[in-house]
mmCIF file of N, CA, C and O in Angstrom:
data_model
loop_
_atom_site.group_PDB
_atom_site.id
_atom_site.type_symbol
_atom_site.label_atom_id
_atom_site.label_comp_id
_atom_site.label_asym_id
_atom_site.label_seq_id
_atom_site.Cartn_x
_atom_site.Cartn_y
_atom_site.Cartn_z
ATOM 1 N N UNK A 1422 -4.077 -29.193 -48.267
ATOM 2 C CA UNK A 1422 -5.468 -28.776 -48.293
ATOM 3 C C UNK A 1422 -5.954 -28.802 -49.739
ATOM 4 O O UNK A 1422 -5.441 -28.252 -50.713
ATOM 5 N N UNK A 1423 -6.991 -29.516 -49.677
ATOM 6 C CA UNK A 1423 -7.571 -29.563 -51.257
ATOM 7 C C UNK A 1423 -8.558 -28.534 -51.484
ATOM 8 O O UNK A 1423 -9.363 -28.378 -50.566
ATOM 9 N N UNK A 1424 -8.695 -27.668 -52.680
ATOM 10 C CA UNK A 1424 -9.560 -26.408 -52.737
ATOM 11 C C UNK A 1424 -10.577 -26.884 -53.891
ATOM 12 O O UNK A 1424 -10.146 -26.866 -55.044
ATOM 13 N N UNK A 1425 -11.592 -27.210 -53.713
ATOM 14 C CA UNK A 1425 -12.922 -27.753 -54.526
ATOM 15 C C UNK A 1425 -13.089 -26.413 -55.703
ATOM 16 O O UNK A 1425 -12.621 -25.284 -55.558
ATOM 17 N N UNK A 1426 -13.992 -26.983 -57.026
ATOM 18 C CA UNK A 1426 -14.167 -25.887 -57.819
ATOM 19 C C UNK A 1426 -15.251 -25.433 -58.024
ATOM 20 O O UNK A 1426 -15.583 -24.371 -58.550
ATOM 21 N N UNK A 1427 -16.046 -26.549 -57.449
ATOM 22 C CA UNK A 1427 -17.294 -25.979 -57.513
ATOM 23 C C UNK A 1427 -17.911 -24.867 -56.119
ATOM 24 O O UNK A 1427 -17.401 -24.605 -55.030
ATOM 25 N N UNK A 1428 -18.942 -24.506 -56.630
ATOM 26 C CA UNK A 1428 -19.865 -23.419 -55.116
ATOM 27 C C UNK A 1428 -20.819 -24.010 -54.565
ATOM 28 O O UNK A 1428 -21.867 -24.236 -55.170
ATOM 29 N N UNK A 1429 -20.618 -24.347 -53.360
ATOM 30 C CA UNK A 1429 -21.765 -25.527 -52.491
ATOM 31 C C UNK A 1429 -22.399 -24.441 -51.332
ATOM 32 O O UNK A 1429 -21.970 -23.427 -50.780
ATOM 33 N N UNK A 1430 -23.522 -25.144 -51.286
ATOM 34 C CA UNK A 1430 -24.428 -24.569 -50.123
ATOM 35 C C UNK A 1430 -24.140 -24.934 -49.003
ATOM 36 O O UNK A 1430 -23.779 -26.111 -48.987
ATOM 37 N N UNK A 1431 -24.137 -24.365 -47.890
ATOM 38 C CA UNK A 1431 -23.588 -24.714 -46.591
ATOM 39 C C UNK A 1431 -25.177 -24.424 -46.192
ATOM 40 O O UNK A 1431 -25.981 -23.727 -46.810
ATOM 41 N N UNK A 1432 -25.391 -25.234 -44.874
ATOM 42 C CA UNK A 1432 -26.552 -25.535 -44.295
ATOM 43 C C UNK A 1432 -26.534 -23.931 -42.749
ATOM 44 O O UNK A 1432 -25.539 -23.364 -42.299
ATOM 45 N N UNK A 1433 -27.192 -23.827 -42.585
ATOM 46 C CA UNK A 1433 -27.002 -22.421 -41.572
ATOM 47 C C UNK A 1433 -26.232 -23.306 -40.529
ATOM 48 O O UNK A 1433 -25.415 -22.506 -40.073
ATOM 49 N N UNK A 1434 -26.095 -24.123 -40.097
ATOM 50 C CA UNK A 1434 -25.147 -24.606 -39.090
ATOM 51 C C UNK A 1434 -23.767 -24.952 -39.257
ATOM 52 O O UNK A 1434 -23.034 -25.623 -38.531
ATOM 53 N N UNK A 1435 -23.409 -24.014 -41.026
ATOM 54 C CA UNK A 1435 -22.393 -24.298 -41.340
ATOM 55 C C UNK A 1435 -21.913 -26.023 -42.254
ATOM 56 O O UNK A 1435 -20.950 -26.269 -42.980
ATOM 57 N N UNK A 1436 -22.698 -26.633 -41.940
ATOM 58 C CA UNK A 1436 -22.934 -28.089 -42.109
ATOM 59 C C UNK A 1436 -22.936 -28.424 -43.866
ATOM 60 O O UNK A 1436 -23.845 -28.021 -44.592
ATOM 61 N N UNK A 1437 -21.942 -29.097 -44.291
ATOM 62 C CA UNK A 1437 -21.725 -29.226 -45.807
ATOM 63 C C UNK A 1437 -21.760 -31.013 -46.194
ATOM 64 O O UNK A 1437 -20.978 -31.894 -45.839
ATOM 65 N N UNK A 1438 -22.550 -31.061 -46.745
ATOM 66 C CA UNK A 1438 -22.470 -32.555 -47.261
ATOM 67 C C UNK A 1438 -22.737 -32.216 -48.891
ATOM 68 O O UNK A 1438 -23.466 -31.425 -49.490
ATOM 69 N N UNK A 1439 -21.546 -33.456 -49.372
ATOM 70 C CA UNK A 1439 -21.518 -33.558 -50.763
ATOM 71 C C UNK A 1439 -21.985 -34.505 -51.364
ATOM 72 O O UNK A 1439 -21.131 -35.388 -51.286
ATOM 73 N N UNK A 1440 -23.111 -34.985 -52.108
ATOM 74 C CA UNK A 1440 -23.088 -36.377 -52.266
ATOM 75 C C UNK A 1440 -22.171 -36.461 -53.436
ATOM 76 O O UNK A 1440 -22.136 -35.487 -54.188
ATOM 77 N N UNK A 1441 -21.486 -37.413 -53.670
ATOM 78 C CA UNK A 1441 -20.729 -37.991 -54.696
ATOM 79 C C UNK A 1441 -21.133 -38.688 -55.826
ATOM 80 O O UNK A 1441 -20.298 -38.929 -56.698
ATOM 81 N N UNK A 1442 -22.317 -39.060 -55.948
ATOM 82 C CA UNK A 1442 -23.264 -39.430 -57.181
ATOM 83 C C UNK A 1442 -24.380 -39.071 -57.134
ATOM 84 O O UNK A 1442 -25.396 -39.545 -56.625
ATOM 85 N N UNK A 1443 -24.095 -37.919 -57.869
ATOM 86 C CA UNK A 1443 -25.695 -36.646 -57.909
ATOM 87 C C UNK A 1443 -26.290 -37.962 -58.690
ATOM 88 O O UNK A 1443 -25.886 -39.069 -59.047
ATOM 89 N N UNK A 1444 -27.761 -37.001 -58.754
ATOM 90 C CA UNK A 1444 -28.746 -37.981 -59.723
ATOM 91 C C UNK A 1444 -29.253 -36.675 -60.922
ATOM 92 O O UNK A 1444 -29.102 -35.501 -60.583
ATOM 93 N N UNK A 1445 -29.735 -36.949 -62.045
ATOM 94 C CA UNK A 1445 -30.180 -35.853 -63.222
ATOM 95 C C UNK A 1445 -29.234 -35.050 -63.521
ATOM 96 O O UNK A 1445 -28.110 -35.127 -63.024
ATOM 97 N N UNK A 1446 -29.663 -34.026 -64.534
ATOM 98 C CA UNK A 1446 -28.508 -33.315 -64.844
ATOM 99 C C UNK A 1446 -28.449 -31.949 -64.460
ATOM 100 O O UNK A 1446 -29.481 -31.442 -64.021
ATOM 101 N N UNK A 1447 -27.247 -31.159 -64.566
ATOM 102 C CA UNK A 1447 -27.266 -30.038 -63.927
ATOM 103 C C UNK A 1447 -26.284 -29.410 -64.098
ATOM 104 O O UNK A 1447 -25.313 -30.154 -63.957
ATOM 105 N N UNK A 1448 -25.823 -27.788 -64.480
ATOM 106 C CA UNK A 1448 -25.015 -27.349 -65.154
ATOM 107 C C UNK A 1448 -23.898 -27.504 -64.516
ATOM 108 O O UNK A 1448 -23.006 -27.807 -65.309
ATOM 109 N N UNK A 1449 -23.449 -27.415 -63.168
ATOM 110 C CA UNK A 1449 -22.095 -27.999 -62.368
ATOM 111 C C UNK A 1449 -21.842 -29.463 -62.432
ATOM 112 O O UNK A 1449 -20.760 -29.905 -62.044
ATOM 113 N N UNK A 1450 -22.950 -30.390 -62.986
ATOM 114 C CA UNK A 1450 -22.307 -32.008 -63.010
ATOM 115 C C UNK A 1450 -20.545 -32.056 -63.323
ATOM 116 O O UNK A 1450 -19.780 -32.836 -62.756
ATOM 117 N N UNK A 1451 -20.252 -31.313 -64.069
ATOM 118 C CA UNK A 1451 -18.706 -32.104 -64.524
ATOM 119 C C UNK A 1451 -17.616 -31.209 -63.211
ATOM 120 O O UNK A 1451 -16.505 -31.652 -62.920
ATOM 121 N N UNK A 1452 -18.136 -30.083 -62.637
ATOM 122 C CA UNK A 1452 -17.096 -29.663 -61.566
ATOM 123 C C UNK A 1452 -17.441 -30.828 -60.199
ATOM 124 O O UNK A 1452 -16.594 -31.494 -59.604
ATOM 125 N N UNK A 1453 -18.458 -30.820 -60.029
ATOM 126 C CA UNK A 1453 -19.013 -31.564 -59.241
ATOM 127 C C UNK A 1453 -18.302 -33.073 -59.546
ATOM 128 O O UNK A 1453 -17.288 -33.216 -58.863
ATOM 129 N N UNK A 1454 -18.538 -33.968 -60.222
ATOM 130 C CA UNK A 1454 -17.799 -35.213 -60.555
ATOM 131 C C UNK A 1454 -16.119 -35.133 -60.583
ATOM 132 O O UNK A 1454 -15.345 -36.085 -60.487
ATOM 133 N N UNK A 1455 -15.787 -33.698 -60.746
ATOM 134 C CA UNK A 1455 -14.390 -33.598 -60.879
ATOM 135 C C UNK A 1455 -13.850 -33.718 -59.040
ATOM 136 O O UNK A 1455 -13.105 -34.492 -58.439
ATOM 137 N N UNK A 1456 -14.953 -32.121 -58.494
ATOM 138 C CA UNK A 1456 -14.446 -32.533 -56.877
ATOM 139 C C UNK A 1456 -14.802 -33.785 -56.043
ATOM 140 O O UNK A 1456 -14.057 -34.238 -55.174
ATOM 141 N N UNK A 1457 -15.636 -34.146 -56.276
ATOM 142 C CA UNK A 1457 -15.784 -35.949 -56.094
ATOM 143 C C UNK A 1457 -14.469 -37.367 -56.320
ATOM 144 O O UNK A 1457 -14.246 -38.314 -55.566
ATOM 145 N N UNK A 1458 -13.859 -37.033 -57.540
ATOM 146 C CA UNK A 1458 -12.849 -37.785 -57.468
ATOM 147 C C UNK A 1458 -11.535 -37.125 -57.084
ATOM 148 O O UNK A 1458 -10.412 -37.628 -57.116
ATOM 149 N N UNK A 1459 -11.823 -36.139 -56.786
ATOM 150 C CA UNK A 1459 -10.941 -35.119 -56.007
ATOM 151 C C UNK A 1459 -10.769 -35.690 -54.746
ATOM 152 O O UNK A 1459 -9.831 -36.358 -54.311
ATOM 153 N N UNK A 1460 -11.969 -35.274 -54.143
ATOM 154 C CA UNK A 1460 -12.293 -35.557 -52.703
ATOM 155 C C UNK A 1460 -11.774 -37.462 -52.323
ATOM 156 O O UNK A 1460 -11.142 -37.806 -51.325
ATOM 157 N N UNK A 1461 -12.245 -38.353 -53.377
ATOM 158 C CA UNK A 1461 -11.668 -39.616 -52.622
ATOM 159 C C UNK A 1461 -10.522 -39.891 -52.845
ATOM 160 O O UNK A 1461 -10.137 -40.913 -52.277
ATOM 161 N N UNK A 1462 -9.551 -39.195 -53.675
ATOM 162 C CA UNK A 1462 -8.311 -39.420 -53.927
ATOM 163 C C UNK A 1462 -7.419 -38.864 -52.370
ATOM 164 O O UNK A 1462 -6.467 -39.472 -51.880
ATOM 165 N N UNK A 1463 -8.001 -37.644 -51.843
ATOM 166 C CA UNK A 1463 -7.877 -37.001 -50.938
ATOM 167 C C UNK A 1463 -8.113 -37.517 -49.492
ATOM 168 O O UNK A 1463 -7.432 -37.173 -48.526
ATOM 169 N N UNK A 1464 -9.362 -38.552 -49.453
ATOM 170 C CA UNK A 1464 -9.439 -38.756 -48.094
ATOM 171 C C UNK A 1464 -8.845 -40.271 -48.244
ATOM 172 O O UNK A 1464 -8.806 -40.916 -47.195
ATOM 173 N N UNK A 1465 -8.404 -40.875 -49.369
ATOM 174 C CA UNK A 1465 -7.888 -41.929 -49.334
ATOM 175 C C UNK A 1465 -6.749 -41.954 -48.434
ATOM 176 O O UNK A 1465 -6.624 -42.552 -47.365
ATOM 177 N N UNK A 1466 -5.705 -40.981 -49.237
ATOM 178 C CA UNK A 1466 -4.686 -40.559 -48.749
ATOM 179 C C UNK A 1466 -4.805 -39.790 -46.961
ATOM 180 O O UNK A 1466 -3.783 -39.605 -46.299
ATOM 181 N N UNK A 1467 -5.774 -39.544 -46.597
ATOM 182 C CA UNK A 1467 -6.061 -38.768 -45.046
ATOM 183 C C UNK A 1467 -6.785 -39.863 -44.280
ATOM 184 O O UNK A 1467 -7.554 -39.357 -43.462
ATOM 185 N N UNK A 1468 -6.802 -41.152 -44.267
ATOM 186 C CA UNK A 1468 -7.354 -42.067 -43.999
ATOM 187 C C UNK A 1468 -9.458 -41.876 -43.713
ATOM 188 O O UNK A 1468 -10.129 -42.186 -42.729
ATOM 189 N N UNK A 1469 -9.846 -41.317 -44.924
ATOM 190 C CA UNK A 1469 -11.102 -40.798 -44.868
ATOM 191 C C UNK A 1469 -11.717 -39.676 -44.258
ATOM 192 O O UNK A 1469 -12.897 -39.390 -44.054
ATOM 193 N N UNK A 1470 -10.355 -38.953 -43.948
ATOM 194 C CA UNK A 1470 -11.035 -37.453 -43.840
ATOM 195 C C UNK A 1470 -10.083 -36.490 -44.541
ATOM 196 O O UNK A 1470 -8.917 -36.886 -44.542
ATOM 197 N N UNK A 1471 -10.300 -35.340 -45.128
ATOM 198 C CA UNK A 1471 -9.149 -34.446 -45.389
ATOM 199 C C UNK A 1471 -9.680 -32.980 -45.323
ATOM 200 O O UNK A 1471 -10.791 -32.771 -44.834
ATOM 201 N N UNK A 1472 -9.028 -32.115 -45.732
ATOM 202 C CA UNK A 1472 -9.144 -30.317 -45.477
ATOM 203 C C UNK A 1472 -9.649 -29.882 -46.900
ATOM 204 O O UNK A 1472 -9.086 -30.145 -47.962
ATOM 205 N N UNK A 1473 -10.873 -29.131 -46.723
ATOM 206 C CA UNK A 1473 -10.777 -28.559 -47.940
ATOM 207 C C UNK A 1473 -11.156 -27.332 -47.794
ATOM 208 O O UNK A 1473 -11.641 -26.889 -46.753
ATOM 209 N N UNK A 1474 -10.945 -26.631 -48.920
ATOM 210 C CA UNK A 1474 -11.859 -25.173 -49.202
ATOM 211 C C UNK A 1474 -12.841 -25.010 -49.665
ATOM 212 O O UNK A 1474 -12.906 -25.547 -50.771
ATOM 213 N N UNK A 1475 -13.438 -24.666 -49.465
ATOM 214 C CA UNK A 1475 -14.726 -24.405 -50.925
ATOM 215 C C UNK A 1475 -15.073 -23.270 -50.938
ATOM 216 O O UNK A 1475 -14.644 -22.590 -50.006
ATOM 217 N N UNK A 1476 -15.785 -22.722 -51.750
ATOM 218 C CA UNK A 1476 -16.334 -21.606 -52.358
ATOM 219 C C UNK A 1476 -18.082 -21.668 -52.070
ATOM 220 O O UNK A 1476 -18.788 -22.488 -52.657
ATOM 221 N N UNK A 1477 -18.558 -20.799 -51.208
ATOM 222 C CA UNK A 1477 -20.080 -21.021 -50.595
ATOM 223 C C UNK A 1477 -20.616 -19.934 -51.064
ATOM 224 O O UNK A 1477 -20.149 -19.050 -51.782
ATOM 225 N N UNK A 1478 -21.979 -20.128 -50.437
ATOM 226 C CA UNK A 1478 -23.054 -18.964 -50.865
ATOM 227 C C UNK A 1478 -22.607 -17.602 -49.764
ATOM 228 O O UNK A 1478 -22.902 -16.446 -50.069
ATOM 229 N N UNK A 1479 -21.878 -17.934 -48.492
ATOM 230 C CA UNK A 1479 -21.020 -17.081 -47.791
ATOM 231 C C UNK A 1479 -19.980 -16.148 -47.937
ATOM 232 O O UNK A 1479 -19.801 -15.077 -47.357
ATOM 233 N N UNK A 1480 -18.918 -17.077 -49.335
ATOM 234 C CA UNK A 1480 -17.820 -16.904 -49.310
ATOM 235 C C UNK A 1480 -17.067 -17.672 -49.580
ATOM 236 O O UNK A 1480 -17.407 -17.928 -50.735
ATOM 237 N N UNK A 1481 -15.820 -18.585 -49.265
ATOM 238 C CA UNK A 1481 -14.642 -19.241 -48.922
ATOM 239 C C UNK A 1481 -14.689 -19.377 -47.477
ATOM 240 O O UNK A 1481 -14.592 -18.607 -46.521
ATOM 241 N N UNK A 1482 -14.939 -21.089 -47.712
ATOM 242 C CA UNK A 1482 -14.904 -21.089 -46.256
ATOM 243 C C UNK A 1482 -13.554 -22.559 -46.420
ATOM 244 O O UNK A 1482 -13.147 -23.006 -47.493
ATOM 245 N N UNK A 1483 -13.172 -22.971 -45.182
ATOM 246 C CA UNK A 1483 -12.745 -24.527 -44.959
ATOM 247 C C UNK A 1483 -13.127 -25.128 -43.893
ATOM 248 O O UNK A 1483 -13.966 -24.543 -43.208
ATOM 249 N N UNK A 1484 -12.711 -26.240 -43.517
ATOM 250 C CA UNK A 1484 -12.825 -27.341 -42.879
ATOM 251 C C UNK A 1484 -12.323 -28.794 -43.098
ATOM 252 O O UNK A 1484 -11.572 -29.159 -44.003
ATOM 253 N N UNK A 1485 -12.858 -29.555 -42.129
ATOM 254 C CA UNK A 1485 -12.695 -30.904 -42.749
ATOM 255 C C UNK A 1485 -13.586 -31.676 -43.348
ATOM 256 O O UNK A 1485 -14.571 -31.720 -42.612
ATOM 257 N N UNK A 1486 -13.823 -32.583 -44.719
ATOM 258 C CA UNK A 1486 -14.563 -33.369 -44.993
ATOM 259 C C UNK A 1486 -14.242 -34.853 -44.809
ATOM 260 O O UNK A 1486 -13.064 -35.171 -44.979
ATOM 261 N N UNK A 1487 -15.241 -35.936 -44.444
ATOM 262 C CA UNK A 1487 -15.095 -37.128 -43.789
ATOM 263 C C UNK A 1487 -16.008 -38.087 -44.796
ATOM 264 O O UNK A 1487 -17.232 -38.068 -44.920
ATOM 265 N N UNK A 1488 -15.077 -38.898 -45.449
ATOM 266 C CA UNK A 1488 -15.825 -39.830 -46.299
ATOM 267 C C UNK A 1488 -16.919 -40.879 -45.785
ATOM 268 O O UNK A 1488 -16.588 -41.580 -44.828
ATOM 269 N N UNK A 1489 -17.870 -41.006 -46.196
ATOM 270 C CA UNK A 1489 -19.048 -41.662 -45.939
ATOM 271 C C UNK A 1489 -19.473 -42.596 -47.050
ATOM 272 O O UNK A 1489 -20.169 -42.287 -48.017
ATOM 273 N N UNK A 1490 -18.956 -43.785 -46.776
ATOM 274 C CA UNK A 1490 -18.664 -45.264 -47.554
ATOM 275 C C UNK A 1490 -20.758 -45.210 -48.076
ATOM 276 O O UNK A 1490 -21.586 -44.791 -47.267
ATOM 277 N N UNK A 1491 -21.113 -45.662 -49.344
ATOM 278 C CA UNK A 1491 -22.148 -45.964 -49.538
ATOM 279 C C UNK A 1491 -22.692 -47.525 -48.871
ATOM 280 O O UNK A 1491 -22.228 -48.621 -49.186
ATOM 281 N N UNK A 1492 -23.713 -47.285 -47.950
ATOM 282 C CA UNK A 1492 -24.428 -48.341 -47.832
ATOM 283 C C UNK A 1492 -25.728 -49.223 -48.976
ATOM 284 O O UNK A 1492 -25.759 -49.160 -50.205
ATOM 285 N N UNK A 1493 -26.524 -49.868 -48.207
ATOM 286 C CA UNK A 1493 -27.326 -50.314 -49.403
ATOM 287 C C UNK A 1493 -28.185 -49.441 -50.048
ATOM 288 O O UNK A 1493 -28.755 -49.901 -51.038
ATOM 289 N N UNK A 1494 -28.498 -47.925 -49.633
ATOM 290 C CA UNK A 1494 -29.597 -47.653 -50.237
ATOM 291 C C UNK A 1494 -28.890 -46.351 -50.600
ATOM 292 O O UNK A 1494 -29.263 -45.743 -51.603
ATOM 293 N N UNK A 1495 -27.926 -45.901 -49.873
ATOM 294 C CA UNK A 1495 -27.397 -44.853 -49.878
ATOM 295 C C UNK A 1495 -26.774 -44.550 -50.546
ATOM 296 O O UNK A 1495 -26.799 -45.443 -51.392
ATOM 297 N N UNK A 1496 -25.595 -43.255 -51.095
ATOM 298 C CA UNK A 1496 -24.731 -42.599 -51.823
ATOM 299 C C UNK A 1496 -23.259 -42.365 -51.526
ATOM 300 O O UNK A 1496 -22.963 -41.455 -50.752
ATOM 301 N N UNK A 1497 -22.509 -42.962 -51.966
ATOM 302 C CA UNK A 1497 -20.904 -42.452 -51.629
ATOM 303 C C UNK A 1497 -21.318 -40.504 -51.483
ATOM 304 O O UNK A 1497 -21.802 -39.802 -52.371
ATOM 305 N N UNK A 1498 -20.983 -40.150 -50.304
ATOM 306 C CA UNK A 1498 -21.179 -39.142 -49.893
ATOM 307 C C UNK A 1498 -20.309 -38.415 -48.930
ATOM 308 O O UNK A 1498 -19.584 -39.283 -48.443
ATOM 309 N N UNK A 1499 -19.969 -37.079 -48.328
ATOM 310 C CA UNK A 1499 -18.892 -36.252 -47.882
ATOM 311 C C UNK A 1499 -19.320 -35.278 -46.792
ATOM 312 O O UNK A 1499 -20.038 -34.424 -47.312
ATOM 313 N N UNK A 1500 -19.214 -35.131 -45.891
ATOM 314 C CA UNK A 1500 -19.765 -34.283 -44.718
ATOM 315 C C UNK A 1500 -19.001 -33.761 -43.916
ATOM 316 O O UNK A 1500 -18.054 -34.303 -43.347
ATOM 317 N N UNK A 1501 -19.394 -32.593 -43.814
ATOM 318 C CA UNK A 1501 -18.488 -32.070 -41.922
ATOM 319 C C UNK A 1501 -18.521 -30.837 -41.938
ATOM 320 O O UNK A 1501 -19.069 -30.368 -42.935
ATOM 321 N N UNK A 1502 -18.035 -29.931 -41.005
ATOM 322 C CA UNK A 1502 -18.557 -28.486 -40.936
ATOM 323 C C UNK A 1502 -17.330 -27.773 -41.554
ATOM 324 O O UNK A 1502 -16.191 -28.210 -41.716
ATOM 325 N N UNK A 1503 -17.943 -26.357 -41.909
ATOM 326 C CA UNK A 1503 -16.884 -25.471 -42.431
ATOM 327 C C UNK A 1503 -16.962 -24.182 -41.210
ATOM 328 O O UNK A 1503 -17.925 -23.905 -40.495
ATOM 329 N N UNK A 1504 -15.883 -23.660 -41.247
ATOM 330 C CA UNK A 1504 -15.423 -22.616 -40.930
ATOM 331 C C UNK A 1504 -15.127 -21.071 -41.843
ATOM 332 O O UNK A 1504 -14.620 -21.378 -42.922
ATOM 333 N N UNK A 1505 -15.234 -20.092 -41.763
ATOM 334 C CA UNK A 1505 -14.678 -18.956 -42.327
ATOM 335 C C UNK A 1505 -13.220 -18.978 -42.031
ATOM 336 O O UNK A 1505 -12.616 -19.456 -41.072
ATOM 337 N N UNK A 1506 -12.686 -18.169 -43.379
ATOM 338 C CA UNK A 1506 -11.299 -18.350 -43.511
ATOM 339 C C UNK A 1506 -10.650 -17.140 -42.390
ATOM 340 O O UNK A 1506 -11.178 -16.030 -42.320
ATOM 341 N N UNK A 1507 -9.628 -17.460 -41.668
ATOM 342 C CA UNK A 1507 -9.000 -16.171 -40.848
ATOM 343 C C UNK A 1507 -8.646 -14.993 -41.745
ATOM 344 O O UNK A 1507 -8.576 -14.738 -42.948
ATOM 345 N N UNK A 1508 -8.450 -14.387 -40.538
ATOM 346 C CA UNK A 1508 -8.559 -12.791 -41.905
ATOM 347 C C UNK A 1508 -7.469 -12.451 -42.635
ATOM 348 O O UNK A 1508 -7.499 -11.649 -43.568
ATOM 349 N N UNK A 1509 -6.654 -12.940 -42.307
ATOM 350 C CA UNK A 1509 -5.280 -13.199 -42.604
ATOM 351 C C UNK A 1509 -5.082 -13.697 -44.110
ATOM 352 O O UNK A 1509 -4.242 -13.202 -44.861
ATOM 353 N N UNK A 1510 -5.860 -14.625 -44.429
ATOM 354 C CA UNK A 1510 -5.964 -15.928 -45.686
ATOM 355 C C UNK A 1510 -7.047 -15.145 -46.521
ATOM 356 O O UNK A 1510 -7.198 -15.514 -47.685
ATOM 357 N N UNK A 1511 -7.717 -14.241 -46.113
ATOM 358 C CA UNK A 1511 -8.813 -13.744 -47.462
ATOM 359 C C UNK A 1511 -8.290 -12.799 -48.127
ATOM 360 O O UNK A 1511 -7.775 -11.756 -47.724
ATOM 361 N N UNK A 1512 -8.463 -13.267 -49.362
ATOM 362 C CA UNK A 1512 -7.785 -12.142 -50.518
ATOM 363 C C UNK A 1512 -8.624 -11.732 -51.473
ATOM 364 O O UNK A 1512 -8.241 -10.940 -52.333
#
């Protein structure tokens, strides 16, 4: 399971997409570019999907993220839902 460093917004349906080449600048760019080559080293190896953690506006949550190849107009980008951690795993 790969644990991201940055803090991402989860969508109320739980729903997390990362794009992988933000645009402008912004004080998380270098965690952000870091979990990005994080993330494709990761789903390389998971044949384009893998487990991660992240750190939300919730909490710590996980799930799976599923690589999303850039098309022509689009962004190498990362999606899929998160879950809350069992109660067991929060510390």
């Amino acid at each position: 399971m790969l644990t991201l460093q940055g803090t991402y917004q989860v969508a109320p349906n739980k729903r997390l997409t990362i794009l992988a080449e933000p645009q402008g600048t912004h004080a998380q760019m270098p965690l952000l570019r870091d979990d990005a080559q994080a993330l494709r080293a990761a789903c390389e190896v998971g044949d384009g999907r893998c487990e991660v953690q992240v750190q939300t506006q919730h909490g710590p949550m996980r799930g799976t993220l599923v690589e999303k190849r850039p098309r022509k107009f689009s962004l190498w980008q990362f999606e899929g839902h998160l879950g809350f951690l069992p109660r067991e795993d929060r510390a």
